[in-house]
Short mmCIF file of C-alpha atoms in Angstrom, two decimals:
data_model
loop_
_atom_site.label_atom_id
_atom_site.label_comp_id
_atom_site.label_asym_id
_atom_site.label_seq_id
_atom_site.Cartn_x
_atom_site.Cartn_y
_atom_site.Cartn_z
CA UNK A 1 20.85 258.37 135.27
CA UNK A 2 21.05 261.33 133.24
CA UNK A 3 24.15 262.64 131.58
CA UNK A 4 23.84 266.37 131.08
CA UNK A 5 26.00 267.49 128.18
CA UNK A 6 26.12 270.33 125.75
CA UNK A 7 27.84 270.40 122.37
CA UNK A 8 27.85 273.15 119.76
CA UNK A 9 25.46 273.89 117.04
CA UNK A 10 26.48 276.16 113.69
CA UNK A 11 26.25 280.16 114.80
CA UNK A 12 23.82 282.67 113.12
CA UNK A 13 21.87 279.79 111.07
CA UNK A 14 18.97 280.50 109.58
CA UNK A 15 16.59 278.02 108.65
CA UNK A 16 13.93 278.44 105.69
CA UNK A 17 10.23 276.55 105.86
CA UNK A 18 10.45 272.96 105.21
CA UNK A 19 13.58 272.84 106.76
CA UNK A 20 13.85 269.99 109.78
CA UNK A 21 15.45 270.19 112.99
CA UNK A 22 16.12 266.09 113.82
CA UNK A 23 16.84 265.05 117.44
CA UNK A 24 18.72 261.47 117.43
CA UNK A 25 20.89 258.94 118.74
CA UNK A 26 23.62 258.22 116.46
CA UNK A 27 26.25 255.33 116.51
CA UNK A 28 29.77 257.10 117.12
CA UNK A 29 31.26 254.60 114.51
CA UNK A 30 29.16 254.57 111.77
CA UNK A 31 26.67 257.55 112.29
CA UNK A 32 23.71 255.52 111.83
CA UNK A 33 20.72 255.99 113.82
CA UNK A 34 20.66 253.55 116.90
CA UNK A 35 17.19 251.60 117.82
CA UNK A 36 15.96 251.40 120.99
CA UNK A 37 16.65 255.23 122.04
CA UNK A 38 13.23 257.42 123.00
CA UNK A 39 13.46 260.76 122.68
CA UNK A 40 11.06 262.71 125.07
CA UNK A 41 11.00 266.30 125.64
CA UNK A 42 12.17 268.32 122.68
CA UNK A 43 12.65 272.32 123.05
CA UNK A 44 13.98 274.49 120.95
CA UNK A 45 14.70 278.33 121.57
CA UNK A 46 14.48 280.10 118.28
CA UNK A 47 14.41 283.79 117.11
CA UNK A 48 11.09 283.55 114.75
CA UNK A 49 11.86 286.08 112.00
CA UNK A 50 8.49 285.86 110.11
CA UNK A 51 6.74 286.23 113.41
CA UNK A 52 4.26 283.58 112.30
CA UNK A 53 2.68 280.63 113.94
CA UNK A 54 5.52 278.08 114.33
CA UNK A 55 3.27 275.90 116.89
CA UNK A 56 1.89 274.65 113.67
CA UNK A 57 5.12 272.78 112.38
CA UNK A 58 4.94 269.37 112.19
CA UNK A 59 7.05 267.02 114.96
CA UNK A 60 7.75 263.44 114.63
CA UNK A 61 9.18 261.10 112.15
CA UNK A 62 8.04 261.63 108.41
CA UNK A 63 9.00 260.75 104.84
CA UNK A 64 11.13 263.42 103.55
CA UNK A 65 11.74 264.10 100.29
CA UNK A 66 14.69 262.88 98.48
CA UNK A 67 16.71 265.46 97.17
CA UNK A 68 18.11 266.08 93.08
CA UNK A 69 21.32 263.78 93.39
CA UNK A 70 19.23 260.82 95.66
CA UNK B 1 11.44 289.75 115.84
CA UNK B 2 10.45 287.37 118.89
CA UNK B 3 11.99 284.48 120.96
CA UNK B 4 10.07 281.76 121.61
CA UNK B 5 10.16 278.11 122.37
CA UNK B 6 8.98 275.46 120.90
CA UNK B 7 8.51 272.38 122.56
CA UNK B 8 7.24 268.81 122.13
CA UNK B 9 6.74 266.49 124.96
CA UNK B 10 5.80 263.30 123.24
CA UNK B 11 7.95 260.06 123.68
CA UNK B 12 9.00 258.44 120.20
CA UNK B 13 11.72 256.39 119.18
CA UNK B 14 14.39 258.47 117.88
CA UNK B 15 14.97 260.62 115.18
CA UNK B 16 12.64 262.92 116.55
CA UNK B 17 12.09 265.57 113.89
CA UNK B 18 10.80 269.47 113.35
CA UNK B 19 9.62 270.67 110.05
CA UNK B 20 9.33 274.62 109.91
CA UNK B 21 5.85 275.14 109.01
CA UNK B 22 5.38 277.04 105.76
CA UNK B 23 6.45 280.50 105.28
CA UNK B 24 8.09 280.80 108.21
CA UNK B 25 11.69 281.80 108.86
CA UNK B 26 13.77 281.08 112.09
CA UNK B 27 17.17 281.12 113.45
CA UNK B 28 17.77 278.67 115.92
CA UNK B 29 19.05 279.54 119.27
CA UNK B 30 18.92 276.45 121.52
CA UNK B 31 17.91 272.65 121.78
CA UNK B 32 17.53 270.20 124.70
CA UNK B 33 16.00 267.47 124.62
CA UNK B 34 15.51 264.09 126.98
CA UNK B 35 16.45 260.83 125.77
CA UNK B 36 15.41 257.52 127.62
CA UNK B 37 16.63 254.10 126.60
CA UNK B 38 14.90 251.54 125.22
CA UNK B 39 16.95 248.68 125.01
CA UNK B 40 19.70 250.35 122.85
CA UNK B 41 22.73 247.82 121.86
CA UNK B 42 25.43 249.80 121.35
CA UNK B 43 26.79 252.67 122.96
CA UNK B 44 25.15 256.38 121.23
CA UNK B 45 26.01 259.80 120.88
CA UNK B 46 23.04 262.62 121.19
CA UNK B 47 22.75 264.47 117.83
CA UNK B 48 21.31 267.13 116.21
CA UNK B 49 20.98 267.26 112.52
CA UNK B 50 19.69 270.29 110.27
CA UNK B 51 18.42 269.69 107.19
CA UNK B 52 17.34 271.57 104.47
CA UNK B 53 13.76 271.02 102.46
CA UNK B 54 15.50 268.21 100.44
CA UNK B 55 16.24 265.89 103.44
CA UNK B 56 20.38 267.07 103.01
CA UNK B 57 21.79 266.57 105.97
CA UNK B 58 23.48 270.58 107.08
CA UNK B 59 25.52 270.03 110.20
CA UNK B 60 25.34 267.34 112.71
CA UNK B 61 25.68 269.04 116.00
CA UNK B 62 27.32 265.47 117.77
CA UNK B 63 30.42 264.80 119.52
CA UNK B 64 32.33 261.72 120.10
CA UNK B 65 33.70 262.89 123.46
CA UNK B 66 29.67 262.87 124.78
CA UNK B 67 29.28 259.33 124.20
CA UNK B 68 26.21 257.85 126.26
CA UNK B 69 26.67 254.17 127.61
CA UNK B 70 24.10 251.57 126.32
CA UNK B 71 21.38 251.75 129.06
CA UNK B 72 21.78 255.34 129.91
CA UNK B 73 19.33 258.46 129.59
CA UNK B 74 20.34 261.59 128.95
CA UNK B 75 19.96 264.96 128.88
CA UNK B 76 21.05 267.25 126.47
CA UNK B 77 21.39 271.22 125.40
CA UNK B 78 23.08 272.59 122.41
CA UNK B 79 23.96 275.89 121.64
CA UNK B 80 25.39 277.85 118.79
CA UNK B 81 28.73 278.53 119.00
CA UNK B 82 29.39 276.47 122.41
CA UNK B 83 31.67 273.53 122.53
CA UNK B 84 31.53 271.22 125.06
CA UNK B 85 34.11 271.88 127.84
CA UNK B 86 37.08 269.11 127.98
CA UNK B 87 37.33 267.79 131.40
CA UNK B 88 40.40 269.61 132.72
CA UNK B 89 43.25 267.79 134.27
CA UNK B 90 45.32 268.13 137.85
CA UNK B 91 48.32 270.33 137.41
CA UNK B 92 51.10 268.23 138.42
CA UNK B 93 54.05 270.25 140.59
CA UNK B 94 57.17 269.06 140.02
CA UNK B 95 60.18 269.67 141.92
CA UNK B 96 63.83 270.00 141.54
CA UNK B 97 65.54 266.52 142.78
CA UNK B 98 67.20 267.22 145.76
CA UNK B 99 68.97 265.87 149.09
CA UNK B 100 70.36 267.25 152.45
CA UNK B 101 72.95 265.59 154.60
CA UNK B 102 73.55 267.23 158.08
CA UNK B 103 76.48 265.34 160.03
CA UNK B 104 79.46 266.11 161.99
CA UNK B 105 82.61 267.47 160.65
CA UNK B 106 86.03 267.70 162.87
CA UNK B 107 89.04 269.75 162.18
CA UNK B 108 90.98 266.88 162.47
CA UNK B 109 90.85 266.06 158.63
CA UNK B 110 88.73 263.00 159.29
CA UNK B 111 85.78 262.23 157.10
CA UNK B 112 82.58 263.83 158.22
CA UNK B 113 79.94 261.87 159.61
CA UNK B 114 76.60 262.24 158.05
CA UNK B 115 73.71 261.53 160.92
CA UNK B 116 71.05 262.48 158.50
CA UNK B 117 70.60 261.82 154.60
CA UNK B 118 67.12 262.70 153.34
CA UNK B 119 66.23 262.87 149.35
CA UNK B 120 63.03 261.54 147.63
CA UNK B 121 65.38 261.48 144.31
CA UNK B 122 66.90 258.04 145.31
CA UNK B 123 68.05 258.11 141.51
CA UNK B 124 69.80 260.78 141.76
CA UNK B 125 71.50 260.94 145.13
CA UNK B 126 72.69 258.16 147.68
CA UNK B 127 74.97 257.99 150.88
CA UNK B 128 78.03 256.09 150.75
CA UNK B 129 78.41 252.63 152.83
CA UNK B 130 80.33 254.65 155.31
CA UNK B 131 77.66 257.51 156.03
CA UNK B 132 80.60 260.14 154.87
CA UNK B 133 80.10 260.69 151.21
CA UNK B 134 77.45 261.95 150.07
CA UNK B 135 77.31 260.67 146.57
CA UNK B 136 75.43 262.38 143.32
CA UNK B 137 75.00 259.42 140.94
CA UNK B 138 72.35 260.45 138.58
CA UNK B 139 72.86 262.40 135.21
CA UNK B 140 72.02 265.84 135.29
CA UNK B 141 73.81 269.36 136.41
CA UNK B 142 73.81 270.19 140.08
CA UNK B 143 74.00 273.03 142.36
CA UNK B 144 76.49 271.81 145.36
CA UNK B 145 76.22 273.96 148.56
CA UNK B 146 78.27 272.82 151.62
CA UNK B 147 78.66 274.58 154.82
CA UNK B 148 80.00 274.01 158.66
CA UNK B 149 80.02 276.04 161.40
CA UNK B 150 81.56 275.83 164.71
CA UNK B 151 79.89 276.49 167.12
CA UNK B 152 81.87 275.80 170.47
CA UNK B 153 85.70 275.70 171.40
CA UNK B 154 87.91 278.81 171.32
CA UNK B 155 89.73 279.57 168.50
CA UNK B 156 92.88 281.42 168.57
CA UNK B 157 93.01 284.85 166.65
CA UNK B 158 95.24 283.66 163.98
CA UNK B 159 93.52 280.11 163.70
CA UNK B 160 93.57 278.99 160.06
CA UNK B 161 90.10 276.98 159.19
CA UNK B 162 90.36 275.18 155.31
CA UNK B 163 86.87 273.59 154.63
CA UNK B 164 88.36 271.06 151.10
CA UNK B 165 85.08 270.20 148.97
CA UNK B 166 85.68 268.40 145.97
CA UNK B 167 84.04 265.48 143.68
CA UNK B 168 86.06 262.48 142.69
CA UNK B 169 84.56 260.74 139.33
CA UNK B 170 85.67 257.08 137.65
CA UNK B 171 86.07 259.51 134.50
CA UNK B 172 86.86 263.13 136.21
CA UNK B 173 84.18 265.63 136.88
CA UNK B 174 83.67 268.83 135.21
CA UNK B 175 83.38 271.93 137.39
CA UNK B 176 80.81 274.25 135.31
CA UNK B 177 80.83 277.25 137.52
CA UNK B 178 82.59 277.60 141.55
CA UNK B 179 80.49 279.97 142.64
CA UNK B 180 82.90 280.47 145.57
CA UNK B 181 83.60 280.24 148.69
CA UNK B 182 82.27 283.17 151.49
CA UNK B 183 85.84 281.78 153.77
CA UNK B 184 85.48 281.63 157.21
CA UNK B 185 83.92 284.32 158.60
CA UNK B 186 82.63 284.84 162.58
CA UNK B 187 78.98 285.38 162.34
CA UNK B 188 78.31 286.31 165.38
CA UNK B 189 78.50 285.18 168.93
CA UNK B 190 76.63 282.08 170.41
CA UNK B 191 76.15 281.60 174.24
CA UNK B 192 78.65 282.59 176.61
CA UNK B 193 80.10 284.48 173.84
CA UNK B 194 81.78 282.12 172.20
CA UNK B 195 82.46 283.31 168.15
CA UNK B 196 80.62 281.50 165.37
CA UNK B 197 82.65 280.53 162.57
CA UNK B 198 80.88 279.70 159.58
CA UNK B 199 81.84 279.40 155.96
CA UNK B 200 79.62 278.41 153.20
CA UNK B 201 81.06 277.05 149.52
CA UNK B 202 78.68 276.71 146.57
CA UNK B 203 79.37 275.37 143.05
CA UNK B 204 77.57 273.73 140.11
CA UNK B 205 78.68 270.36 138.60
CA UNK B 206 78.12 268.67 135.66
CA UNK B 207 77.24 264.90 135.49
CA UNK B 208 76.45 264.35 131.70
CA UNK B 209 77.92 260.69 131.87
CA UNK B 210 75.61 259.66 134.81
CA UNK B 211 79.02 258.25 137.01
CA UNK B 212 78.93 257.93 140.11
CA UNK B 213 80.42 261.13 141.74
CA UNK B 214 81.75 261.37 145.49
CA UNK B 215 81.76 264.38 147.72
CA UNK B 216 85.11 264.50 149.31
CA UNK B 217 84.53 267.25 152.72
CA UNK B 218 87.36 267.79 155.63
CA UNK B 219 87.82 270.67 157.89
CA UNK B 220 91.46 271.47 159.24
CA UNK B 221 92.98 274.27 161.31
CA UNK B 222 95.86 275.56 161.95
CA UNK B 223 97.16 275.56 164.45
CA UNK B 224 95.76 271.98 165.16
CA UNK B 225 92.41 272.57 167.31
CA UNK B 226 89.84 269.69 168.06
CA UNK B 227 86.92 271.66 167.26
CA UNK B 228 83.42 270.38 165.79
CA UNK B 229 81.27 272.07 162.66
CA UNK B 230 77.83 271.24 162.44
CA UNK B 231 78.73 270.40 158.42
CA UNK B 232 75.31 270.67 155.69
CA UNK B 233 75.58 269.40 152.20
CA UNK B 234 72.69 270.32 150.15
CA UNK B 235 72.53 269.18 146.61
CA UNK B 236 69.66 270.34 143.82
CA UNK B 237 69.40 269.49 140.19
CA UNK B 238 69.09 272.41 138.44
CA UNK B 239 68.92 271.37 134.53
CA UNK B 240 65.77 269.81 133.35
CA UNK B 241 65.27 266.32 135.45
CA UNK B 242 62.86 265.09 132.80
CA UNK B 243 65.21 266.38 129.42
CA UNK B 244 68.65 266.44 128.70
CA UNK B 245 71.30 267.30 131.02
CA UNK B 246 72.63 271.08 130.35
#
């Protein structure tokens, strides 16, 4: 059955291109990702400040870059 | 400067991610999403995680209070600025400990007879063996209000009525205030005319020790009369019941 729940995100964030919005499950001891979770419907409500075509960002799991101190 | 959604409906094992396209600029003002489980092990908690173009992890927009049991779906929004609300909690009343004992009380200086004896505070309060002391034997300050009144008989004009109240304690007791005593006064008249004579004596005790402290009660007149009082002894703890004594 469903559990509805809501938790907070930051206030007033603004997020440059390239930037990623990930939806997961994580373990509440260790923070790690936890297999055998789907995740289905995804929506996001966003105030689009370029006004450009955001339909074109990418969804789904991808390699992402590894940043200076990786 | 527009609103809109953006929505994906395909089913993949999570992390489900969003990359901004290029160029583009957006504040965020909402997620939900649907998870289903797939066979998960361990108990999980629904997260969102910003990250920036480097893969660094931003904020993680989880709770450990929305923890979803091994096996369950979910569904989940999150919000800027909105915190889950914690699950709110039945205000307990509590009372002051108390008892009332209603009996009879004769002007003959005999001990009163106590028919009735209610308290829920059996910790605090008891009835002697004999039904005629009403006993305070928990630790704590108490408000002590006893009363009779007589109701039938005639009683001569200069008929003297002394209602005695006192506590007797293995180790004394310690009289913190006597608010005082009204005397006998006549009230009224009951059927056939008949005066009411009623007289009412309130005063706060102290019971730091936690002995066991006896109500002593009698009634005498004077001139001798054989008269009955409908006699009340009501008794409330008035410090803190769940601290320290005053």
């Amino acid at each position: 059955m469903a559990q509805p729940l809501e938790i907070a995100l930051p206030p007033d964030f603004v997020l440059d291109e390239r930037y990623v919005i990930r939806v997961t499950a994580l373990d509440p001891s260790t923070g790690n990702v936890v297999s055998g979770v789907n995740v289905a419907d995804v929506t996001f409500m966003v105030d689009n400040l370029t006004g450009g075509d955001l339909a074109s960002g990418s969804f789904g799991p991808f390699l992402l870059v590894p940043g200076p101190s990786a | 400067m527009a609103s809109e959604p953006v929505r994906s409906t395909a089913v993949i094992a999570a992390p489900k991610d969003y990359s901004i396209p290029s160029a583009q600029v957006i504040q965020l003002l909402s997620v939900t999403a649907s998870f289903t489980d797939n066979g998960a092990a361990s108990d999980w908690l629904p997260a969102v995680v910003i990250m920036d173009n480097n893969g660094n992890a931003l904020c993680r927009a989880t709770d450990q209070g929305v923890k979803v049991t091994a096996g369950s779906d979910a569904e989940v929004s999150w919000f800027p600025g909105v915190n889950r609300a914690t699950s709110s909690t039945t205000p307990t009343t509590t009372r002051l400990p108390w008892c009332l004992a209603e009996g009879d009380l004769t002007t003959n200086g005999s001990l009163p007879s106590y028919f009735d004896f209610a308290t829920k505070d059996t910790s605090d309060y008891q009835l002697d063996a004999g039904s005629s002391h009403v006993q305070i034997i928990g630790a704590g300050t108490y408000r002590v209000t006893v009363s009779a009144a007589i109701e039938s008989g005639t009683l001569g004009a200069a008929t003297v009525l002394d209602l005695d109240c006192a506590f007797t304690a293995p180790h004394g007791i310690n009289y913190l205030q006597n608010i005082g005593s009204t005397g006998w006064v006549s009230i009224g008249h009951a059927l056939g005319g008949t005066p009411i004579w009623n007289c009412i004596q309130q005063f706060v005790v102290s019971n730091n020790a936690g002995n066991t402290h006896t109500l002593d009660v009698s009634l005498t007149s004077n001139p001798a009369a054989a008269e009955t009082a409908d006699h009340y002894v009501e008794i409330e703890r008035i410090d803190d019941p769940y601290g320290s004594p005053l």
